[in-house]
Structure formats: structure tokens, C-alpha cells
Coordinates of C-alpha atoms in Angstrom, one line a residue:
M1 CA -15.8 -0.3 12.4
S2 CA -12.8 -2.4 13.5
K3 CA -11.8 -4.4 16.5
I4 CA -8.8 -2.7 18.0
I5 CA -6.4 -3.7 20.9
V6 CA -5.1 -0.6 22.7
G7 CA -1.9 -0.9 24.7
M8 CA -2.8 0.8 27.9
S9 CA 0.2 2.1 29.8
G10 CA -1.8 3.6 32.7
G11 CA -1.1 7.2 31.4
V12 CA -3.1 9.9 29.7
D13 CA -1.9 9.3 26.2
S14 CA -3.0 5.7 25.8
A15 CA -6.3 6.5 27.6
V16 CA -7.1 9.2 25.1
A17 CA -6.1 6.9 22.2
A18 CA -8.7 4.4 23.5
Y19 CA -11.3 7.1 24.0
L20 CA -10.9 8.5 20.5
L21 CA -11.1 5.1 18.9
G22 CA -14.3 4.2 20.8
L23 CA -15.7 7.6 19.9
A24 CA -15.1 6.8 16.2
G25 CA -17.3 3.6 16.6
H26 CA -14.6 1.0 16.9
K27 CA -14.8 -2.0 19.3
V28 CA -11.9 -1.3 21.7
Y29 CA -10.1 -3.7 24.1
G30 CA -7.6 -2.4 26.6
V31 CA -4.4 -4.5 27.3
T32 CA -1.7 -3.8 29.8
L33 CA 1.6 -5.7 29.9
R34 CA 2.6 -6.7 33.4
T35 CA 6.4 -6.6 33.2
S36 CA 7.1 -6.9 36.9
T37 CA 5.4 -7.1 40.3
D38 CA 7.0 -3.8 41.3
K39 CA 4.6 -1.5 43.3
N40 CA 4.9 1.3 40.7
R41 CA 4.1 -1.0 37.8
C42 CA 1.1 -2.4 39.7
C43 CA -0.2 1.1 40.2
E44 CA 0.0 1.7 36.5
I45 CA -2.0 -1.4 35.8
D46 CA -4.7 -0.2 38.3
D47 CA -4.8 3.2 36.5
A48 CA -5.3 1.4 33.2
R49 CA -8.0 -0.8 34.5
R50 CA -9.8 2.2 36.0
V51 CA -9.7 4.0 32.6
C52 CA -11.1 1.0 30.8
D53 CA -13.9 0.8 33.4
Q54 CA -14.7 4.5 32.7
L55 CA -14.7 3.9 29.0
G56 CA -16.8 0.8 29.3
I57 CA -14.3 -1.4 27.4
P58 CA -12.9 -4.8 28.3
F59 CA -9.5 -4.9 30.1
Y60 CA -6.8 -7.5 30.1
A61 CA -3.5 -7.7 31.9
V62 CA -0.8 -9.9 30.2
N63 CA 2.0 -11.2 32.4
C64 CA 5.2 -11.0 30.5
A65 CA 7.8 -10.5 33.3
A66 CA 10.0 -13.4 32.2
Q67 CA 10.1 -12.2 28.6
F68 CA 10.7 -8.7 29.7
R69 CA 13.7 -9.8 31.9
E70 CA 15.2 -11.8 29.0
S71 CA 14.6 -9.3 26.1
V72 CA 15.0 -6.0 27.9
I73 CA 16.5 -6.0 31.3
D74 CA 19.3 -8.5 30.7
P75 CA 20.6 -6.7 27.5
F76 CA 20.3 -3.4 29.3
I77 CA 22.5 -4.7 32.2
N78 CA 25.0 -6.3 29.8
D79 CA 25.3 -3.2 27.7
Y80 CA 26.1 -1.0 30.7
I81 CA 28.8 -3.5 31.9
S82 CA 30.2 -3.4 28.4
G83 CA 30.6 0.4 28.5
K84 CA 27.6 1.3 26.4
T85 CA 24.6 3.4 27.1
P86 CA 21.5 1.5 25.8
N87 CA 18.0 2.7 25.1
P88 CA 15.9 -0.2 26.3
C89 CA 12.6 1.3 25.2
I90 CA 13.5 0.8 21.5
G91 CA 14.0 -3.0 21.9
C92 CA 11.1 -3.3 24.2
N93 CA 8.7 -1.8 21.6
R94 CA 9.6 -4.4 19.0
E95 CA 10.3 -7.5 21.1
I96 CA 7.7 -7.0 23.9
K97 CA 5.0 -4.4 23.4
W98 CA 4.2 -5.0 19.7
S99 CA 4.9 -8.7 19.8
L100 CA 2.5 -9.3 22.7
L101 CA -0.1 -6.8 21.6
M102 CA -0.3 -8.5 18.2
E103 CA -0.6 -11.9 20.0
S104 CA -3.6 -10.4 21.9
M105 CA -5.0 -9.0 18.6
S106 CA -5.0 -12.5 17.2
L107 CA -6.5 -14.1 20.3
V108 CA -9.6 -11.8 20.3
G109 CA -9.9 -11.6 16.5
A110 CA -9.0 -7.9 16.3
D111 CA -7.9 -6.1 13.2
Y112 CA -5.4 -3.6 14.6
I113 CA -3.4 -2.6 17.7
A114 CA -3.2 1.0 18.8
T115 CA -0.9 3.0 21.1
G116 CA -0.7 6.5 22.6
H117 CA 2.6 7.3 20.8
Y118 CA 3.0 10.7 19.3
A119 CA 3.7 9.6 15.7
E120 CA 1.8 8.6 12.5
V121 CA 1.8 5.3 10.7
V122 CA 1.9 6.0 7.0
R123 CA 2.2 3.8 3.9
L124 CA 4.5 5.2 1.2
Q125 CA 4.1 5.0 -2.5
S126 CA 6.6 2.1 -2.5
G127 CA 4.1 0.1 -0.4
R128 CA 6.3 0.1 2.6
Y129 CA 5.0 1.2 6.0
T130 CA 6.8 3.7 8.2
V131 CA 6.3 6.2 11.0
K132 CA 6.2 9.9 10.4
K133 CA 7.2 12.6 12.9
A134 CA 4.4 14.0 15.0
A135 CA 2.9 17.3 14.2
H136 CA 4.3 18.7 17.4
A137 CA 8.1 18.1 17.4
S138 CA 8.4 18.5 21.2
K139 CA 6.5 15.2 21.7
D140 CA 7.6 13.2 18.6
Q141 CA 8.4 9.6 19.5
T142 CA 9.4 8.2 16.1
Y143 CA 12.9 7.7 17.4
M144 CA 11.7 5.1 19.9
L145 CA 9.8 3.2 17.1
C146 CA 12.6 2.8 14.6
T147 CA 12.9 -1.0 14.8
L148 CA 9.2 -1.9 14.2
S149 CA 8.7 -4.5 11.4
Q150 CA 6.5 -4.1 8.4
E151 CA 4.0 -6.6 9.7
Q152 CA 3.8 -4.7 13.0
L153 CA 3.3 -1.4 11.3
A154 CA 0.7 -2.7 8.9
H155 CA -1.5 -3.5 11.9
T156 CA -0.9 -0.4 14.0
I157 CA -2.9 2.8 14.5
M158 CA -1.5 5.9 16.4
P159 CA -4.4 8.3 16.9
L160 CA -2.3 11.1 18.6
G161 CA 0.1 11.9 15.8
R162 CA -1.5 15.3 15.0
L163 CA -2.3 16.3 18.6
S164 CA -0.4 18.3 21.2
K165 CA 0.0 17.2 24.8
D166 CA -2.3 20.1 25.9
E167 CA -5.0 18.9 23.4
V168 CA -4.7 15.3 24.7
R169 CA -5.1 16.4 28.3
E170 CA -8.1 18.6 27.4
L171 CA -9.7 15.6 25.7
A172 CA -9.1 13.5 28.8
K173 CA -10.7 16.2 31.0
K174 CA -13.8 16.4 28.8
A175 CA -14.1 12.6 28.8
G176 CA -13.8 12.6 32.6
L177 CA -10.8 10.3 32.6
S178 CA -9.1 9.8 36.0
V179 CA -5.6 10.1 34.5
A180 CA -6.3 13.5 32.8
E181 CA -3.8 15.3 35.2
K182 CA -1.4 12.4 35.7
K183 CA 2.3 13.4 35.2
D184 CA 4.3 11.9 32.4
S185 CA 6.9 9.3 33.3
Q186 CA 10.4 10.7 32.8
E187 CA 12.5 7.6 33.4
I188 CA 12.9 4.1 32.2
C189 CA 9.9 2.1 33.6
F190 CA 12.0 -0.4 35.4
V191 CA 14.4 2.2 36.9
P192 CA 11.8 4.8 38.2
D193 CA 14.4 6.5 40.5
G194 CA 16.8 7.1 37.5
D195 CA 19.7 5.3 39.3
Y196 CA 20.8 3.2 36.4
A197 CA 24.2 2.2 37.9
G198 CA 22.5 1.2 41.1
F199 CA 20.0 -0.9 39.2
V200 CA 22.8 -2.6 37.2
D201 CA 24.9 -3.3 40.3
F202 CA 21.9 -4.8 42.2
N203 CA 20.5 -6.9 39.4
S204 CA 23.5 -8.1 37.5
E205 CA 24.2 -11.8 37.6
R206 CA 27.8 -11.2 36.7
P207 CA 30.4 -9.0 38.5
V208 CA 30.2 -5.3 37.6
P209 CA 33.5 -3.6 36.6
P210 CA 35.4 -2.3 39.6
P211 CA 36.8 1.3 40.0
G212 CA 39.5 2.2 37.6
D213 CA 41.4 5.2 36.1
F214 CA 40.2 8.4 34.5
V215 CA 42.6 9.1 31.7
D216 CA 43.0 12.0 29.2
E217 CA 43.1 11.5 25.4
H218 CA 46.8 10.6 25.5
G219 CA 46.4 8.0 28.2
N220 CA 47.7 10.1 31.1
V221 CA 46.0 9.1 34.4
L222 CA 43.8 11.9 35.9
G223 CA 42.2 10.2 38.8
R224 CA 40.0 7.3 39.8
H225 CA 36.5 6.5 38.7
K226 CA 33.8 4.6 40.6
G227 CA 33.2 1.9 37.9
I228 CA 32.3 2.4 34.2
I229 CA 28.6 1.7 34.7
N230 CA 28.4 5.1 36.4
Y231 CA 29.3 7.0 33.2
T232 CA 28.1 7.9 29.7
V233 CA 29.6 9.8 26.8
G234 CA 29.1 13.5 27.2
Q235 CA 28.7 13.4 31.0
R236 CA 30.1 16.3 33.0
K237 CA 28.3 16.1 36.4
G238 CA 29.3 13.7 39.1
L239 CA 32.7 12.8 37.8
G240 CA 34.4 13.5 41.1
V241 CA 37.7 14.7 39.6
A242 CA 39.0 18.3 39.7
L243 CA 41.1 19.3 36.7
G244 CA 40.7 23.1 36.9
K245 CA 38.6 23.2 33.8
P246 CA 35.3 21.5 32.7
A247 CA 35.8 17.9 31.8
Y248 CA 33.5 15.5 29.9
V249 CA 33.4 11.8 29.3
K250 CA 34.7 11.2 25.7
S251 CA 34.7 7.4 25.7
I252 CA 34.6 4.3 27.9
D253 CA 37.1 1.5 27.4
P254 CA 35.8 -1.7 29.1
D255 CA 38.9 -3.7 28.2
K256 CA 41.2 -1.3 30.1
N257 CA 38.5 -0.3 32.6
E258 CA 39.2 3.3 31.8
V259 CA 37.1 6.4 31.3
V260 CA 38.6 8.9 28.9
L261 CA 38.0 12.6 29.7
C262 CA 38.2 15.6 27.4
E263 CA 37.2 19.2 26.9
D264 CA 33.9 20.0 25.2
E265 CA 35.2 20.6 21.7
A266 CA 36.6 17.0 21.6
L267 CA 33.1 15.6 21.9
Y268 CA 32.2 16.7 18.4
G269 CA 32.7 14.3 15.4
S270 CA 31.5 14.0 11.8
E271 CA 31.4 10.2 11.5
I272 CA 29.8 7.3 13.3
L273 CA 29.8 3.6 12.6
C274 CA 26.5 1.7 13.2
S275 CA 25.3 -1.9 13.3
D276 CA 22.0 -3.8 13.7
L277 CA 20.2 -2.0 10.9
Y278 CA 16.4 -2.1 10.8
F279 CA 14.8 -0.9 7.5
M280 CA 11.4 0.8 7.7
G281 CA 10.6 3.3 5.0
M282 CA 13.2 1.8 2.7
E283 CA 14.4 -1.6 1.7
D284 CA 18.0 -2.7 2.3
P285 CA 19.9 -1.0 -0.6
G286 CA 22.8 -3.4 -0.3
A287 CA 26.5 -2.9 0.2
G288 CA 28.0 0.1 -1.5
A289 CA 24.8 2.1 -1.6
V290 CA 24.8 5.7 -0.4
V291 CA 21.6 7.5 0.9
N292 CA 21.2 11.1 2.0
A293 CA 19.1 11.5 5.2
D294 CA 18.6 13.5 8.3
V295 CA 19.9 11.5 11.2
K296 CA 19.1 11.7 14.9
I297 CA 21.7 10.2 17.3
R298 CA 19.6 10.5 20.5
Y299 CA 15.9 11.0 21.4
R300 CA 16.3 14.8 22.1
H301 CA 18.6 15.4 19.1
S302 CA 17.0 17.6 16.4
G303 CA 18.8 15.7 13.7
E304 CA 21.6 16.6 11.2
A305 CA 21.9 16.1 7.5
A306 CA 24.2 13.2 6.6
R307 CA 25.4 10.7 4.0
V308 CA 24.7 7.1 4.9
E309 CA 27.1 4.6 3.4
F310 CA 25.9 1.0 3.6
I311 CA 28.9 -1.3 4.1
G312 CA 27.2 -4.6 4.2
D313 CA 26.9 -7.2 7.0
G314 CA 24.3 -5.0 8.7
T315 CA 26.6 -2.1 9.2
A316 CA 26.7 1.5 7.9
R317 CA 28.9 4.5 8.1
I318 CA 27.2 7.9 8.6
V319 CA 29.0 11.1 7.7
F320 CA 27.4 14.3 8.9
D321 CA 27.4 17.6 7.1
K322 CA 28.2 19.3 10.4
P323 CA 29.8 17.6 13.5
V324 CA 27.5 16.2 16.1
R325 CA 28.1 16.2 19.8
A326 CA 28.6 13.1 22.0
A327 CA 27.6 10.3 19.7
T328 CA 27.1 7.5 22.2
P329 CA 27.7 3.7 21.7
G330 CA 24.5 1.8 22.4
Q331 CA 22.2 4.6 21.4
A332 CA 20.2 4.5 18.2
A333 CA 20.9 6.4 15.0
V334 CA 17.6 7.0 13.2
M335 CA 17.5 8.1 9.6
Y336 CA 14.6 10.3 8.2
D337 CA 13.6 11.4 4.8
S338 CA 12.8 15.1 4.0
D339 CA 9.1 14.5 5.0
G340 CA 10.0 13.3 8.5
C341 CA 9.4 9.6 7.8
V342 CA 11.8 7.0 9.3
L343 CA 13.9 5.3 6.6
A344 CA 15.9 3.0 9.0
G345 CA 17.3 2.7 12.5
A346 CA 20.6 1.3 13.7
T347 CA 22.8 1.1 16.8
I348 CA 25.8 3.3 17.2
I349 CA 29.0 1.3 17.6
R350 CA 31.5 4.1 17.8
S351 CA 32.2 7.6 16.6

């Protein structure tokens, strides 16, 4: 029997994680992070509290709105203004969720923290901890966990790694949990309507880039764009420019305030450059080392075999066996071994 802090999101996954751990005889505490006073977020906290009442476990809400603004929202805004497409959930997991859940673990004298992520925490023969892909690929969330530290992983349990979503919902129904039929969230928690550009424009403390030119790959002007925060690499819909053929965003140049358009085939490339390396299933091999891995360049990407060349100074060059489509600056490149365990994660700089 262990004391375990469960990060309660207000959804069915974390609720079932808490239920399963209690069923196994552990002493469970529910903790929800209050990242804002937004109505939607408050409803999530109410749902989490209700589940904890149903399970008969203590519930705590931790106010972290200031830290969340500094560590997640502000970098998100600055990345969009800089022409990147960030994935704020990755940084939030390491800097906010796990950091504060482990603080809560220490405060109550618990042994572990647990979450409702679809992944498994494993310890390799080398002694290093990592996350392994979920048994059901459609729900695998290891991509979002690629920056967790060894200390964080050593104190983490993920009970849902071998379950499907249908099995989780069935367990919630059998347990009589109020969130059994609750829909999954499809958007970033602080932008529930999915209007990222509108969020950046409203919340930025610095001027957002003004309208500018659409250009082709040779620099020829094709039309006017609404501002670079409205676009991402690979985007086709909503461009507002008619060229007589399908056009896609190939790249964004914040210095020139230009959005480069291209045809679909020009989106494919075999190499990307990455920075901000986080090592999980492997130690830093040092400059000059080369590692073979399967690499995912976005959450829904199935992955592609690649050669990872470590340059040094926290950067790496990834050369794919087959070209990948629309590698996007600001997104993560996550490296896996043949068993589906995360070796390392990094941030894409350019393709």
C-alpha cells in the first residue's frame, strides 16, 4: 500500500486512475490545479471534487494561475508572435503539472503521483526511466510527456497504459462515476474555443504582427495575409487567397512579416534541425554521436525511421528515411526506440 497523489483533471481518465488505485488498496488523494478563474476551468474543478466525493478520497485544489501564466501562456503567446506553432501541453506537463503534483506529494508524505495519461512508466535495464507507448495507439500520449525528468518519472504511476478508452468508460460506469460519459477535451485548456489567434491578440502584452504579404517560394507577392499569428505550416483552409490551385503554408518569416505559400509536394522534407533536447530513455550521447530512432514530429504523426545526429550545444539534426510532411517550428520531435519507449524529445527549429 502506498500514498498516491492523483492529478484530477475533471475528466473520466483521471477519475478512473484514482478509482483503480483505490481499488488496489492505496491511500489516494485527489489534486486539481487551478490555472485560472475561467468558468470552464471552474467547472472542471467542480467535476473533480464531485468524483473525489464519490470515491471517498480527500480533494485539494492548488491555485497556480500566476505560475501557469508565466510558464505556459506567455511562452505560447511569444512563440505565435515569432511565427512558431507551439505545443503548450508539453511544457505544462513538466513545469506545472508534475512540478506542483510532486510538491503536493511531499506535503502529504505521499510516495507517488499518478495521472490518467495513456502511457506506461518503465525502468530500462540501464536504470533510466522513460514512458512507453500505450497499448492502444489511438490514445497514446507519450508525445506530450517527452520532457519529464528522471526524478519526476521515478515517482509517477500511469494506471491506464494498457486500457482502451472504451474500457476506461466502462469502468467509470461500473463505479458509478459522474464523469463516465463526459466528452474528451479537444482543445488547449486555456483556448477552449480553438481560436488561438484571437487568444494571442487579446492577451498579448506586446503588439502582434500586422497584416503582410503572402509570397511564393521565389518571393513573388501573391496577396495579403491577416497577420502571421493566424497561420501554421501545412495550413490550407482559411488562407483567403485564390491561386487557381491548392495552396499551403510552407513557412512563416517573422522578420519580413511574410507567409510563404507552396503546393503540397513542397511541404515534404527529409531533414529537420532541433534544439532544447530532453533525454529520457537515453543519456546525452555527446556531440558527434548518431542514434537510429523512430521520430514523431507531431502528436498525430505515426512516426518515421530516422538517423539522429547530435551536434552539441543542445541541438540535433534528424534525417528521415522517408520525407515527412509539414515539419513545424515550435512543435516537438520525439524519438522512440524499437519497443516504443521515448529516448528523447526536442523542439523543431526548422526543416
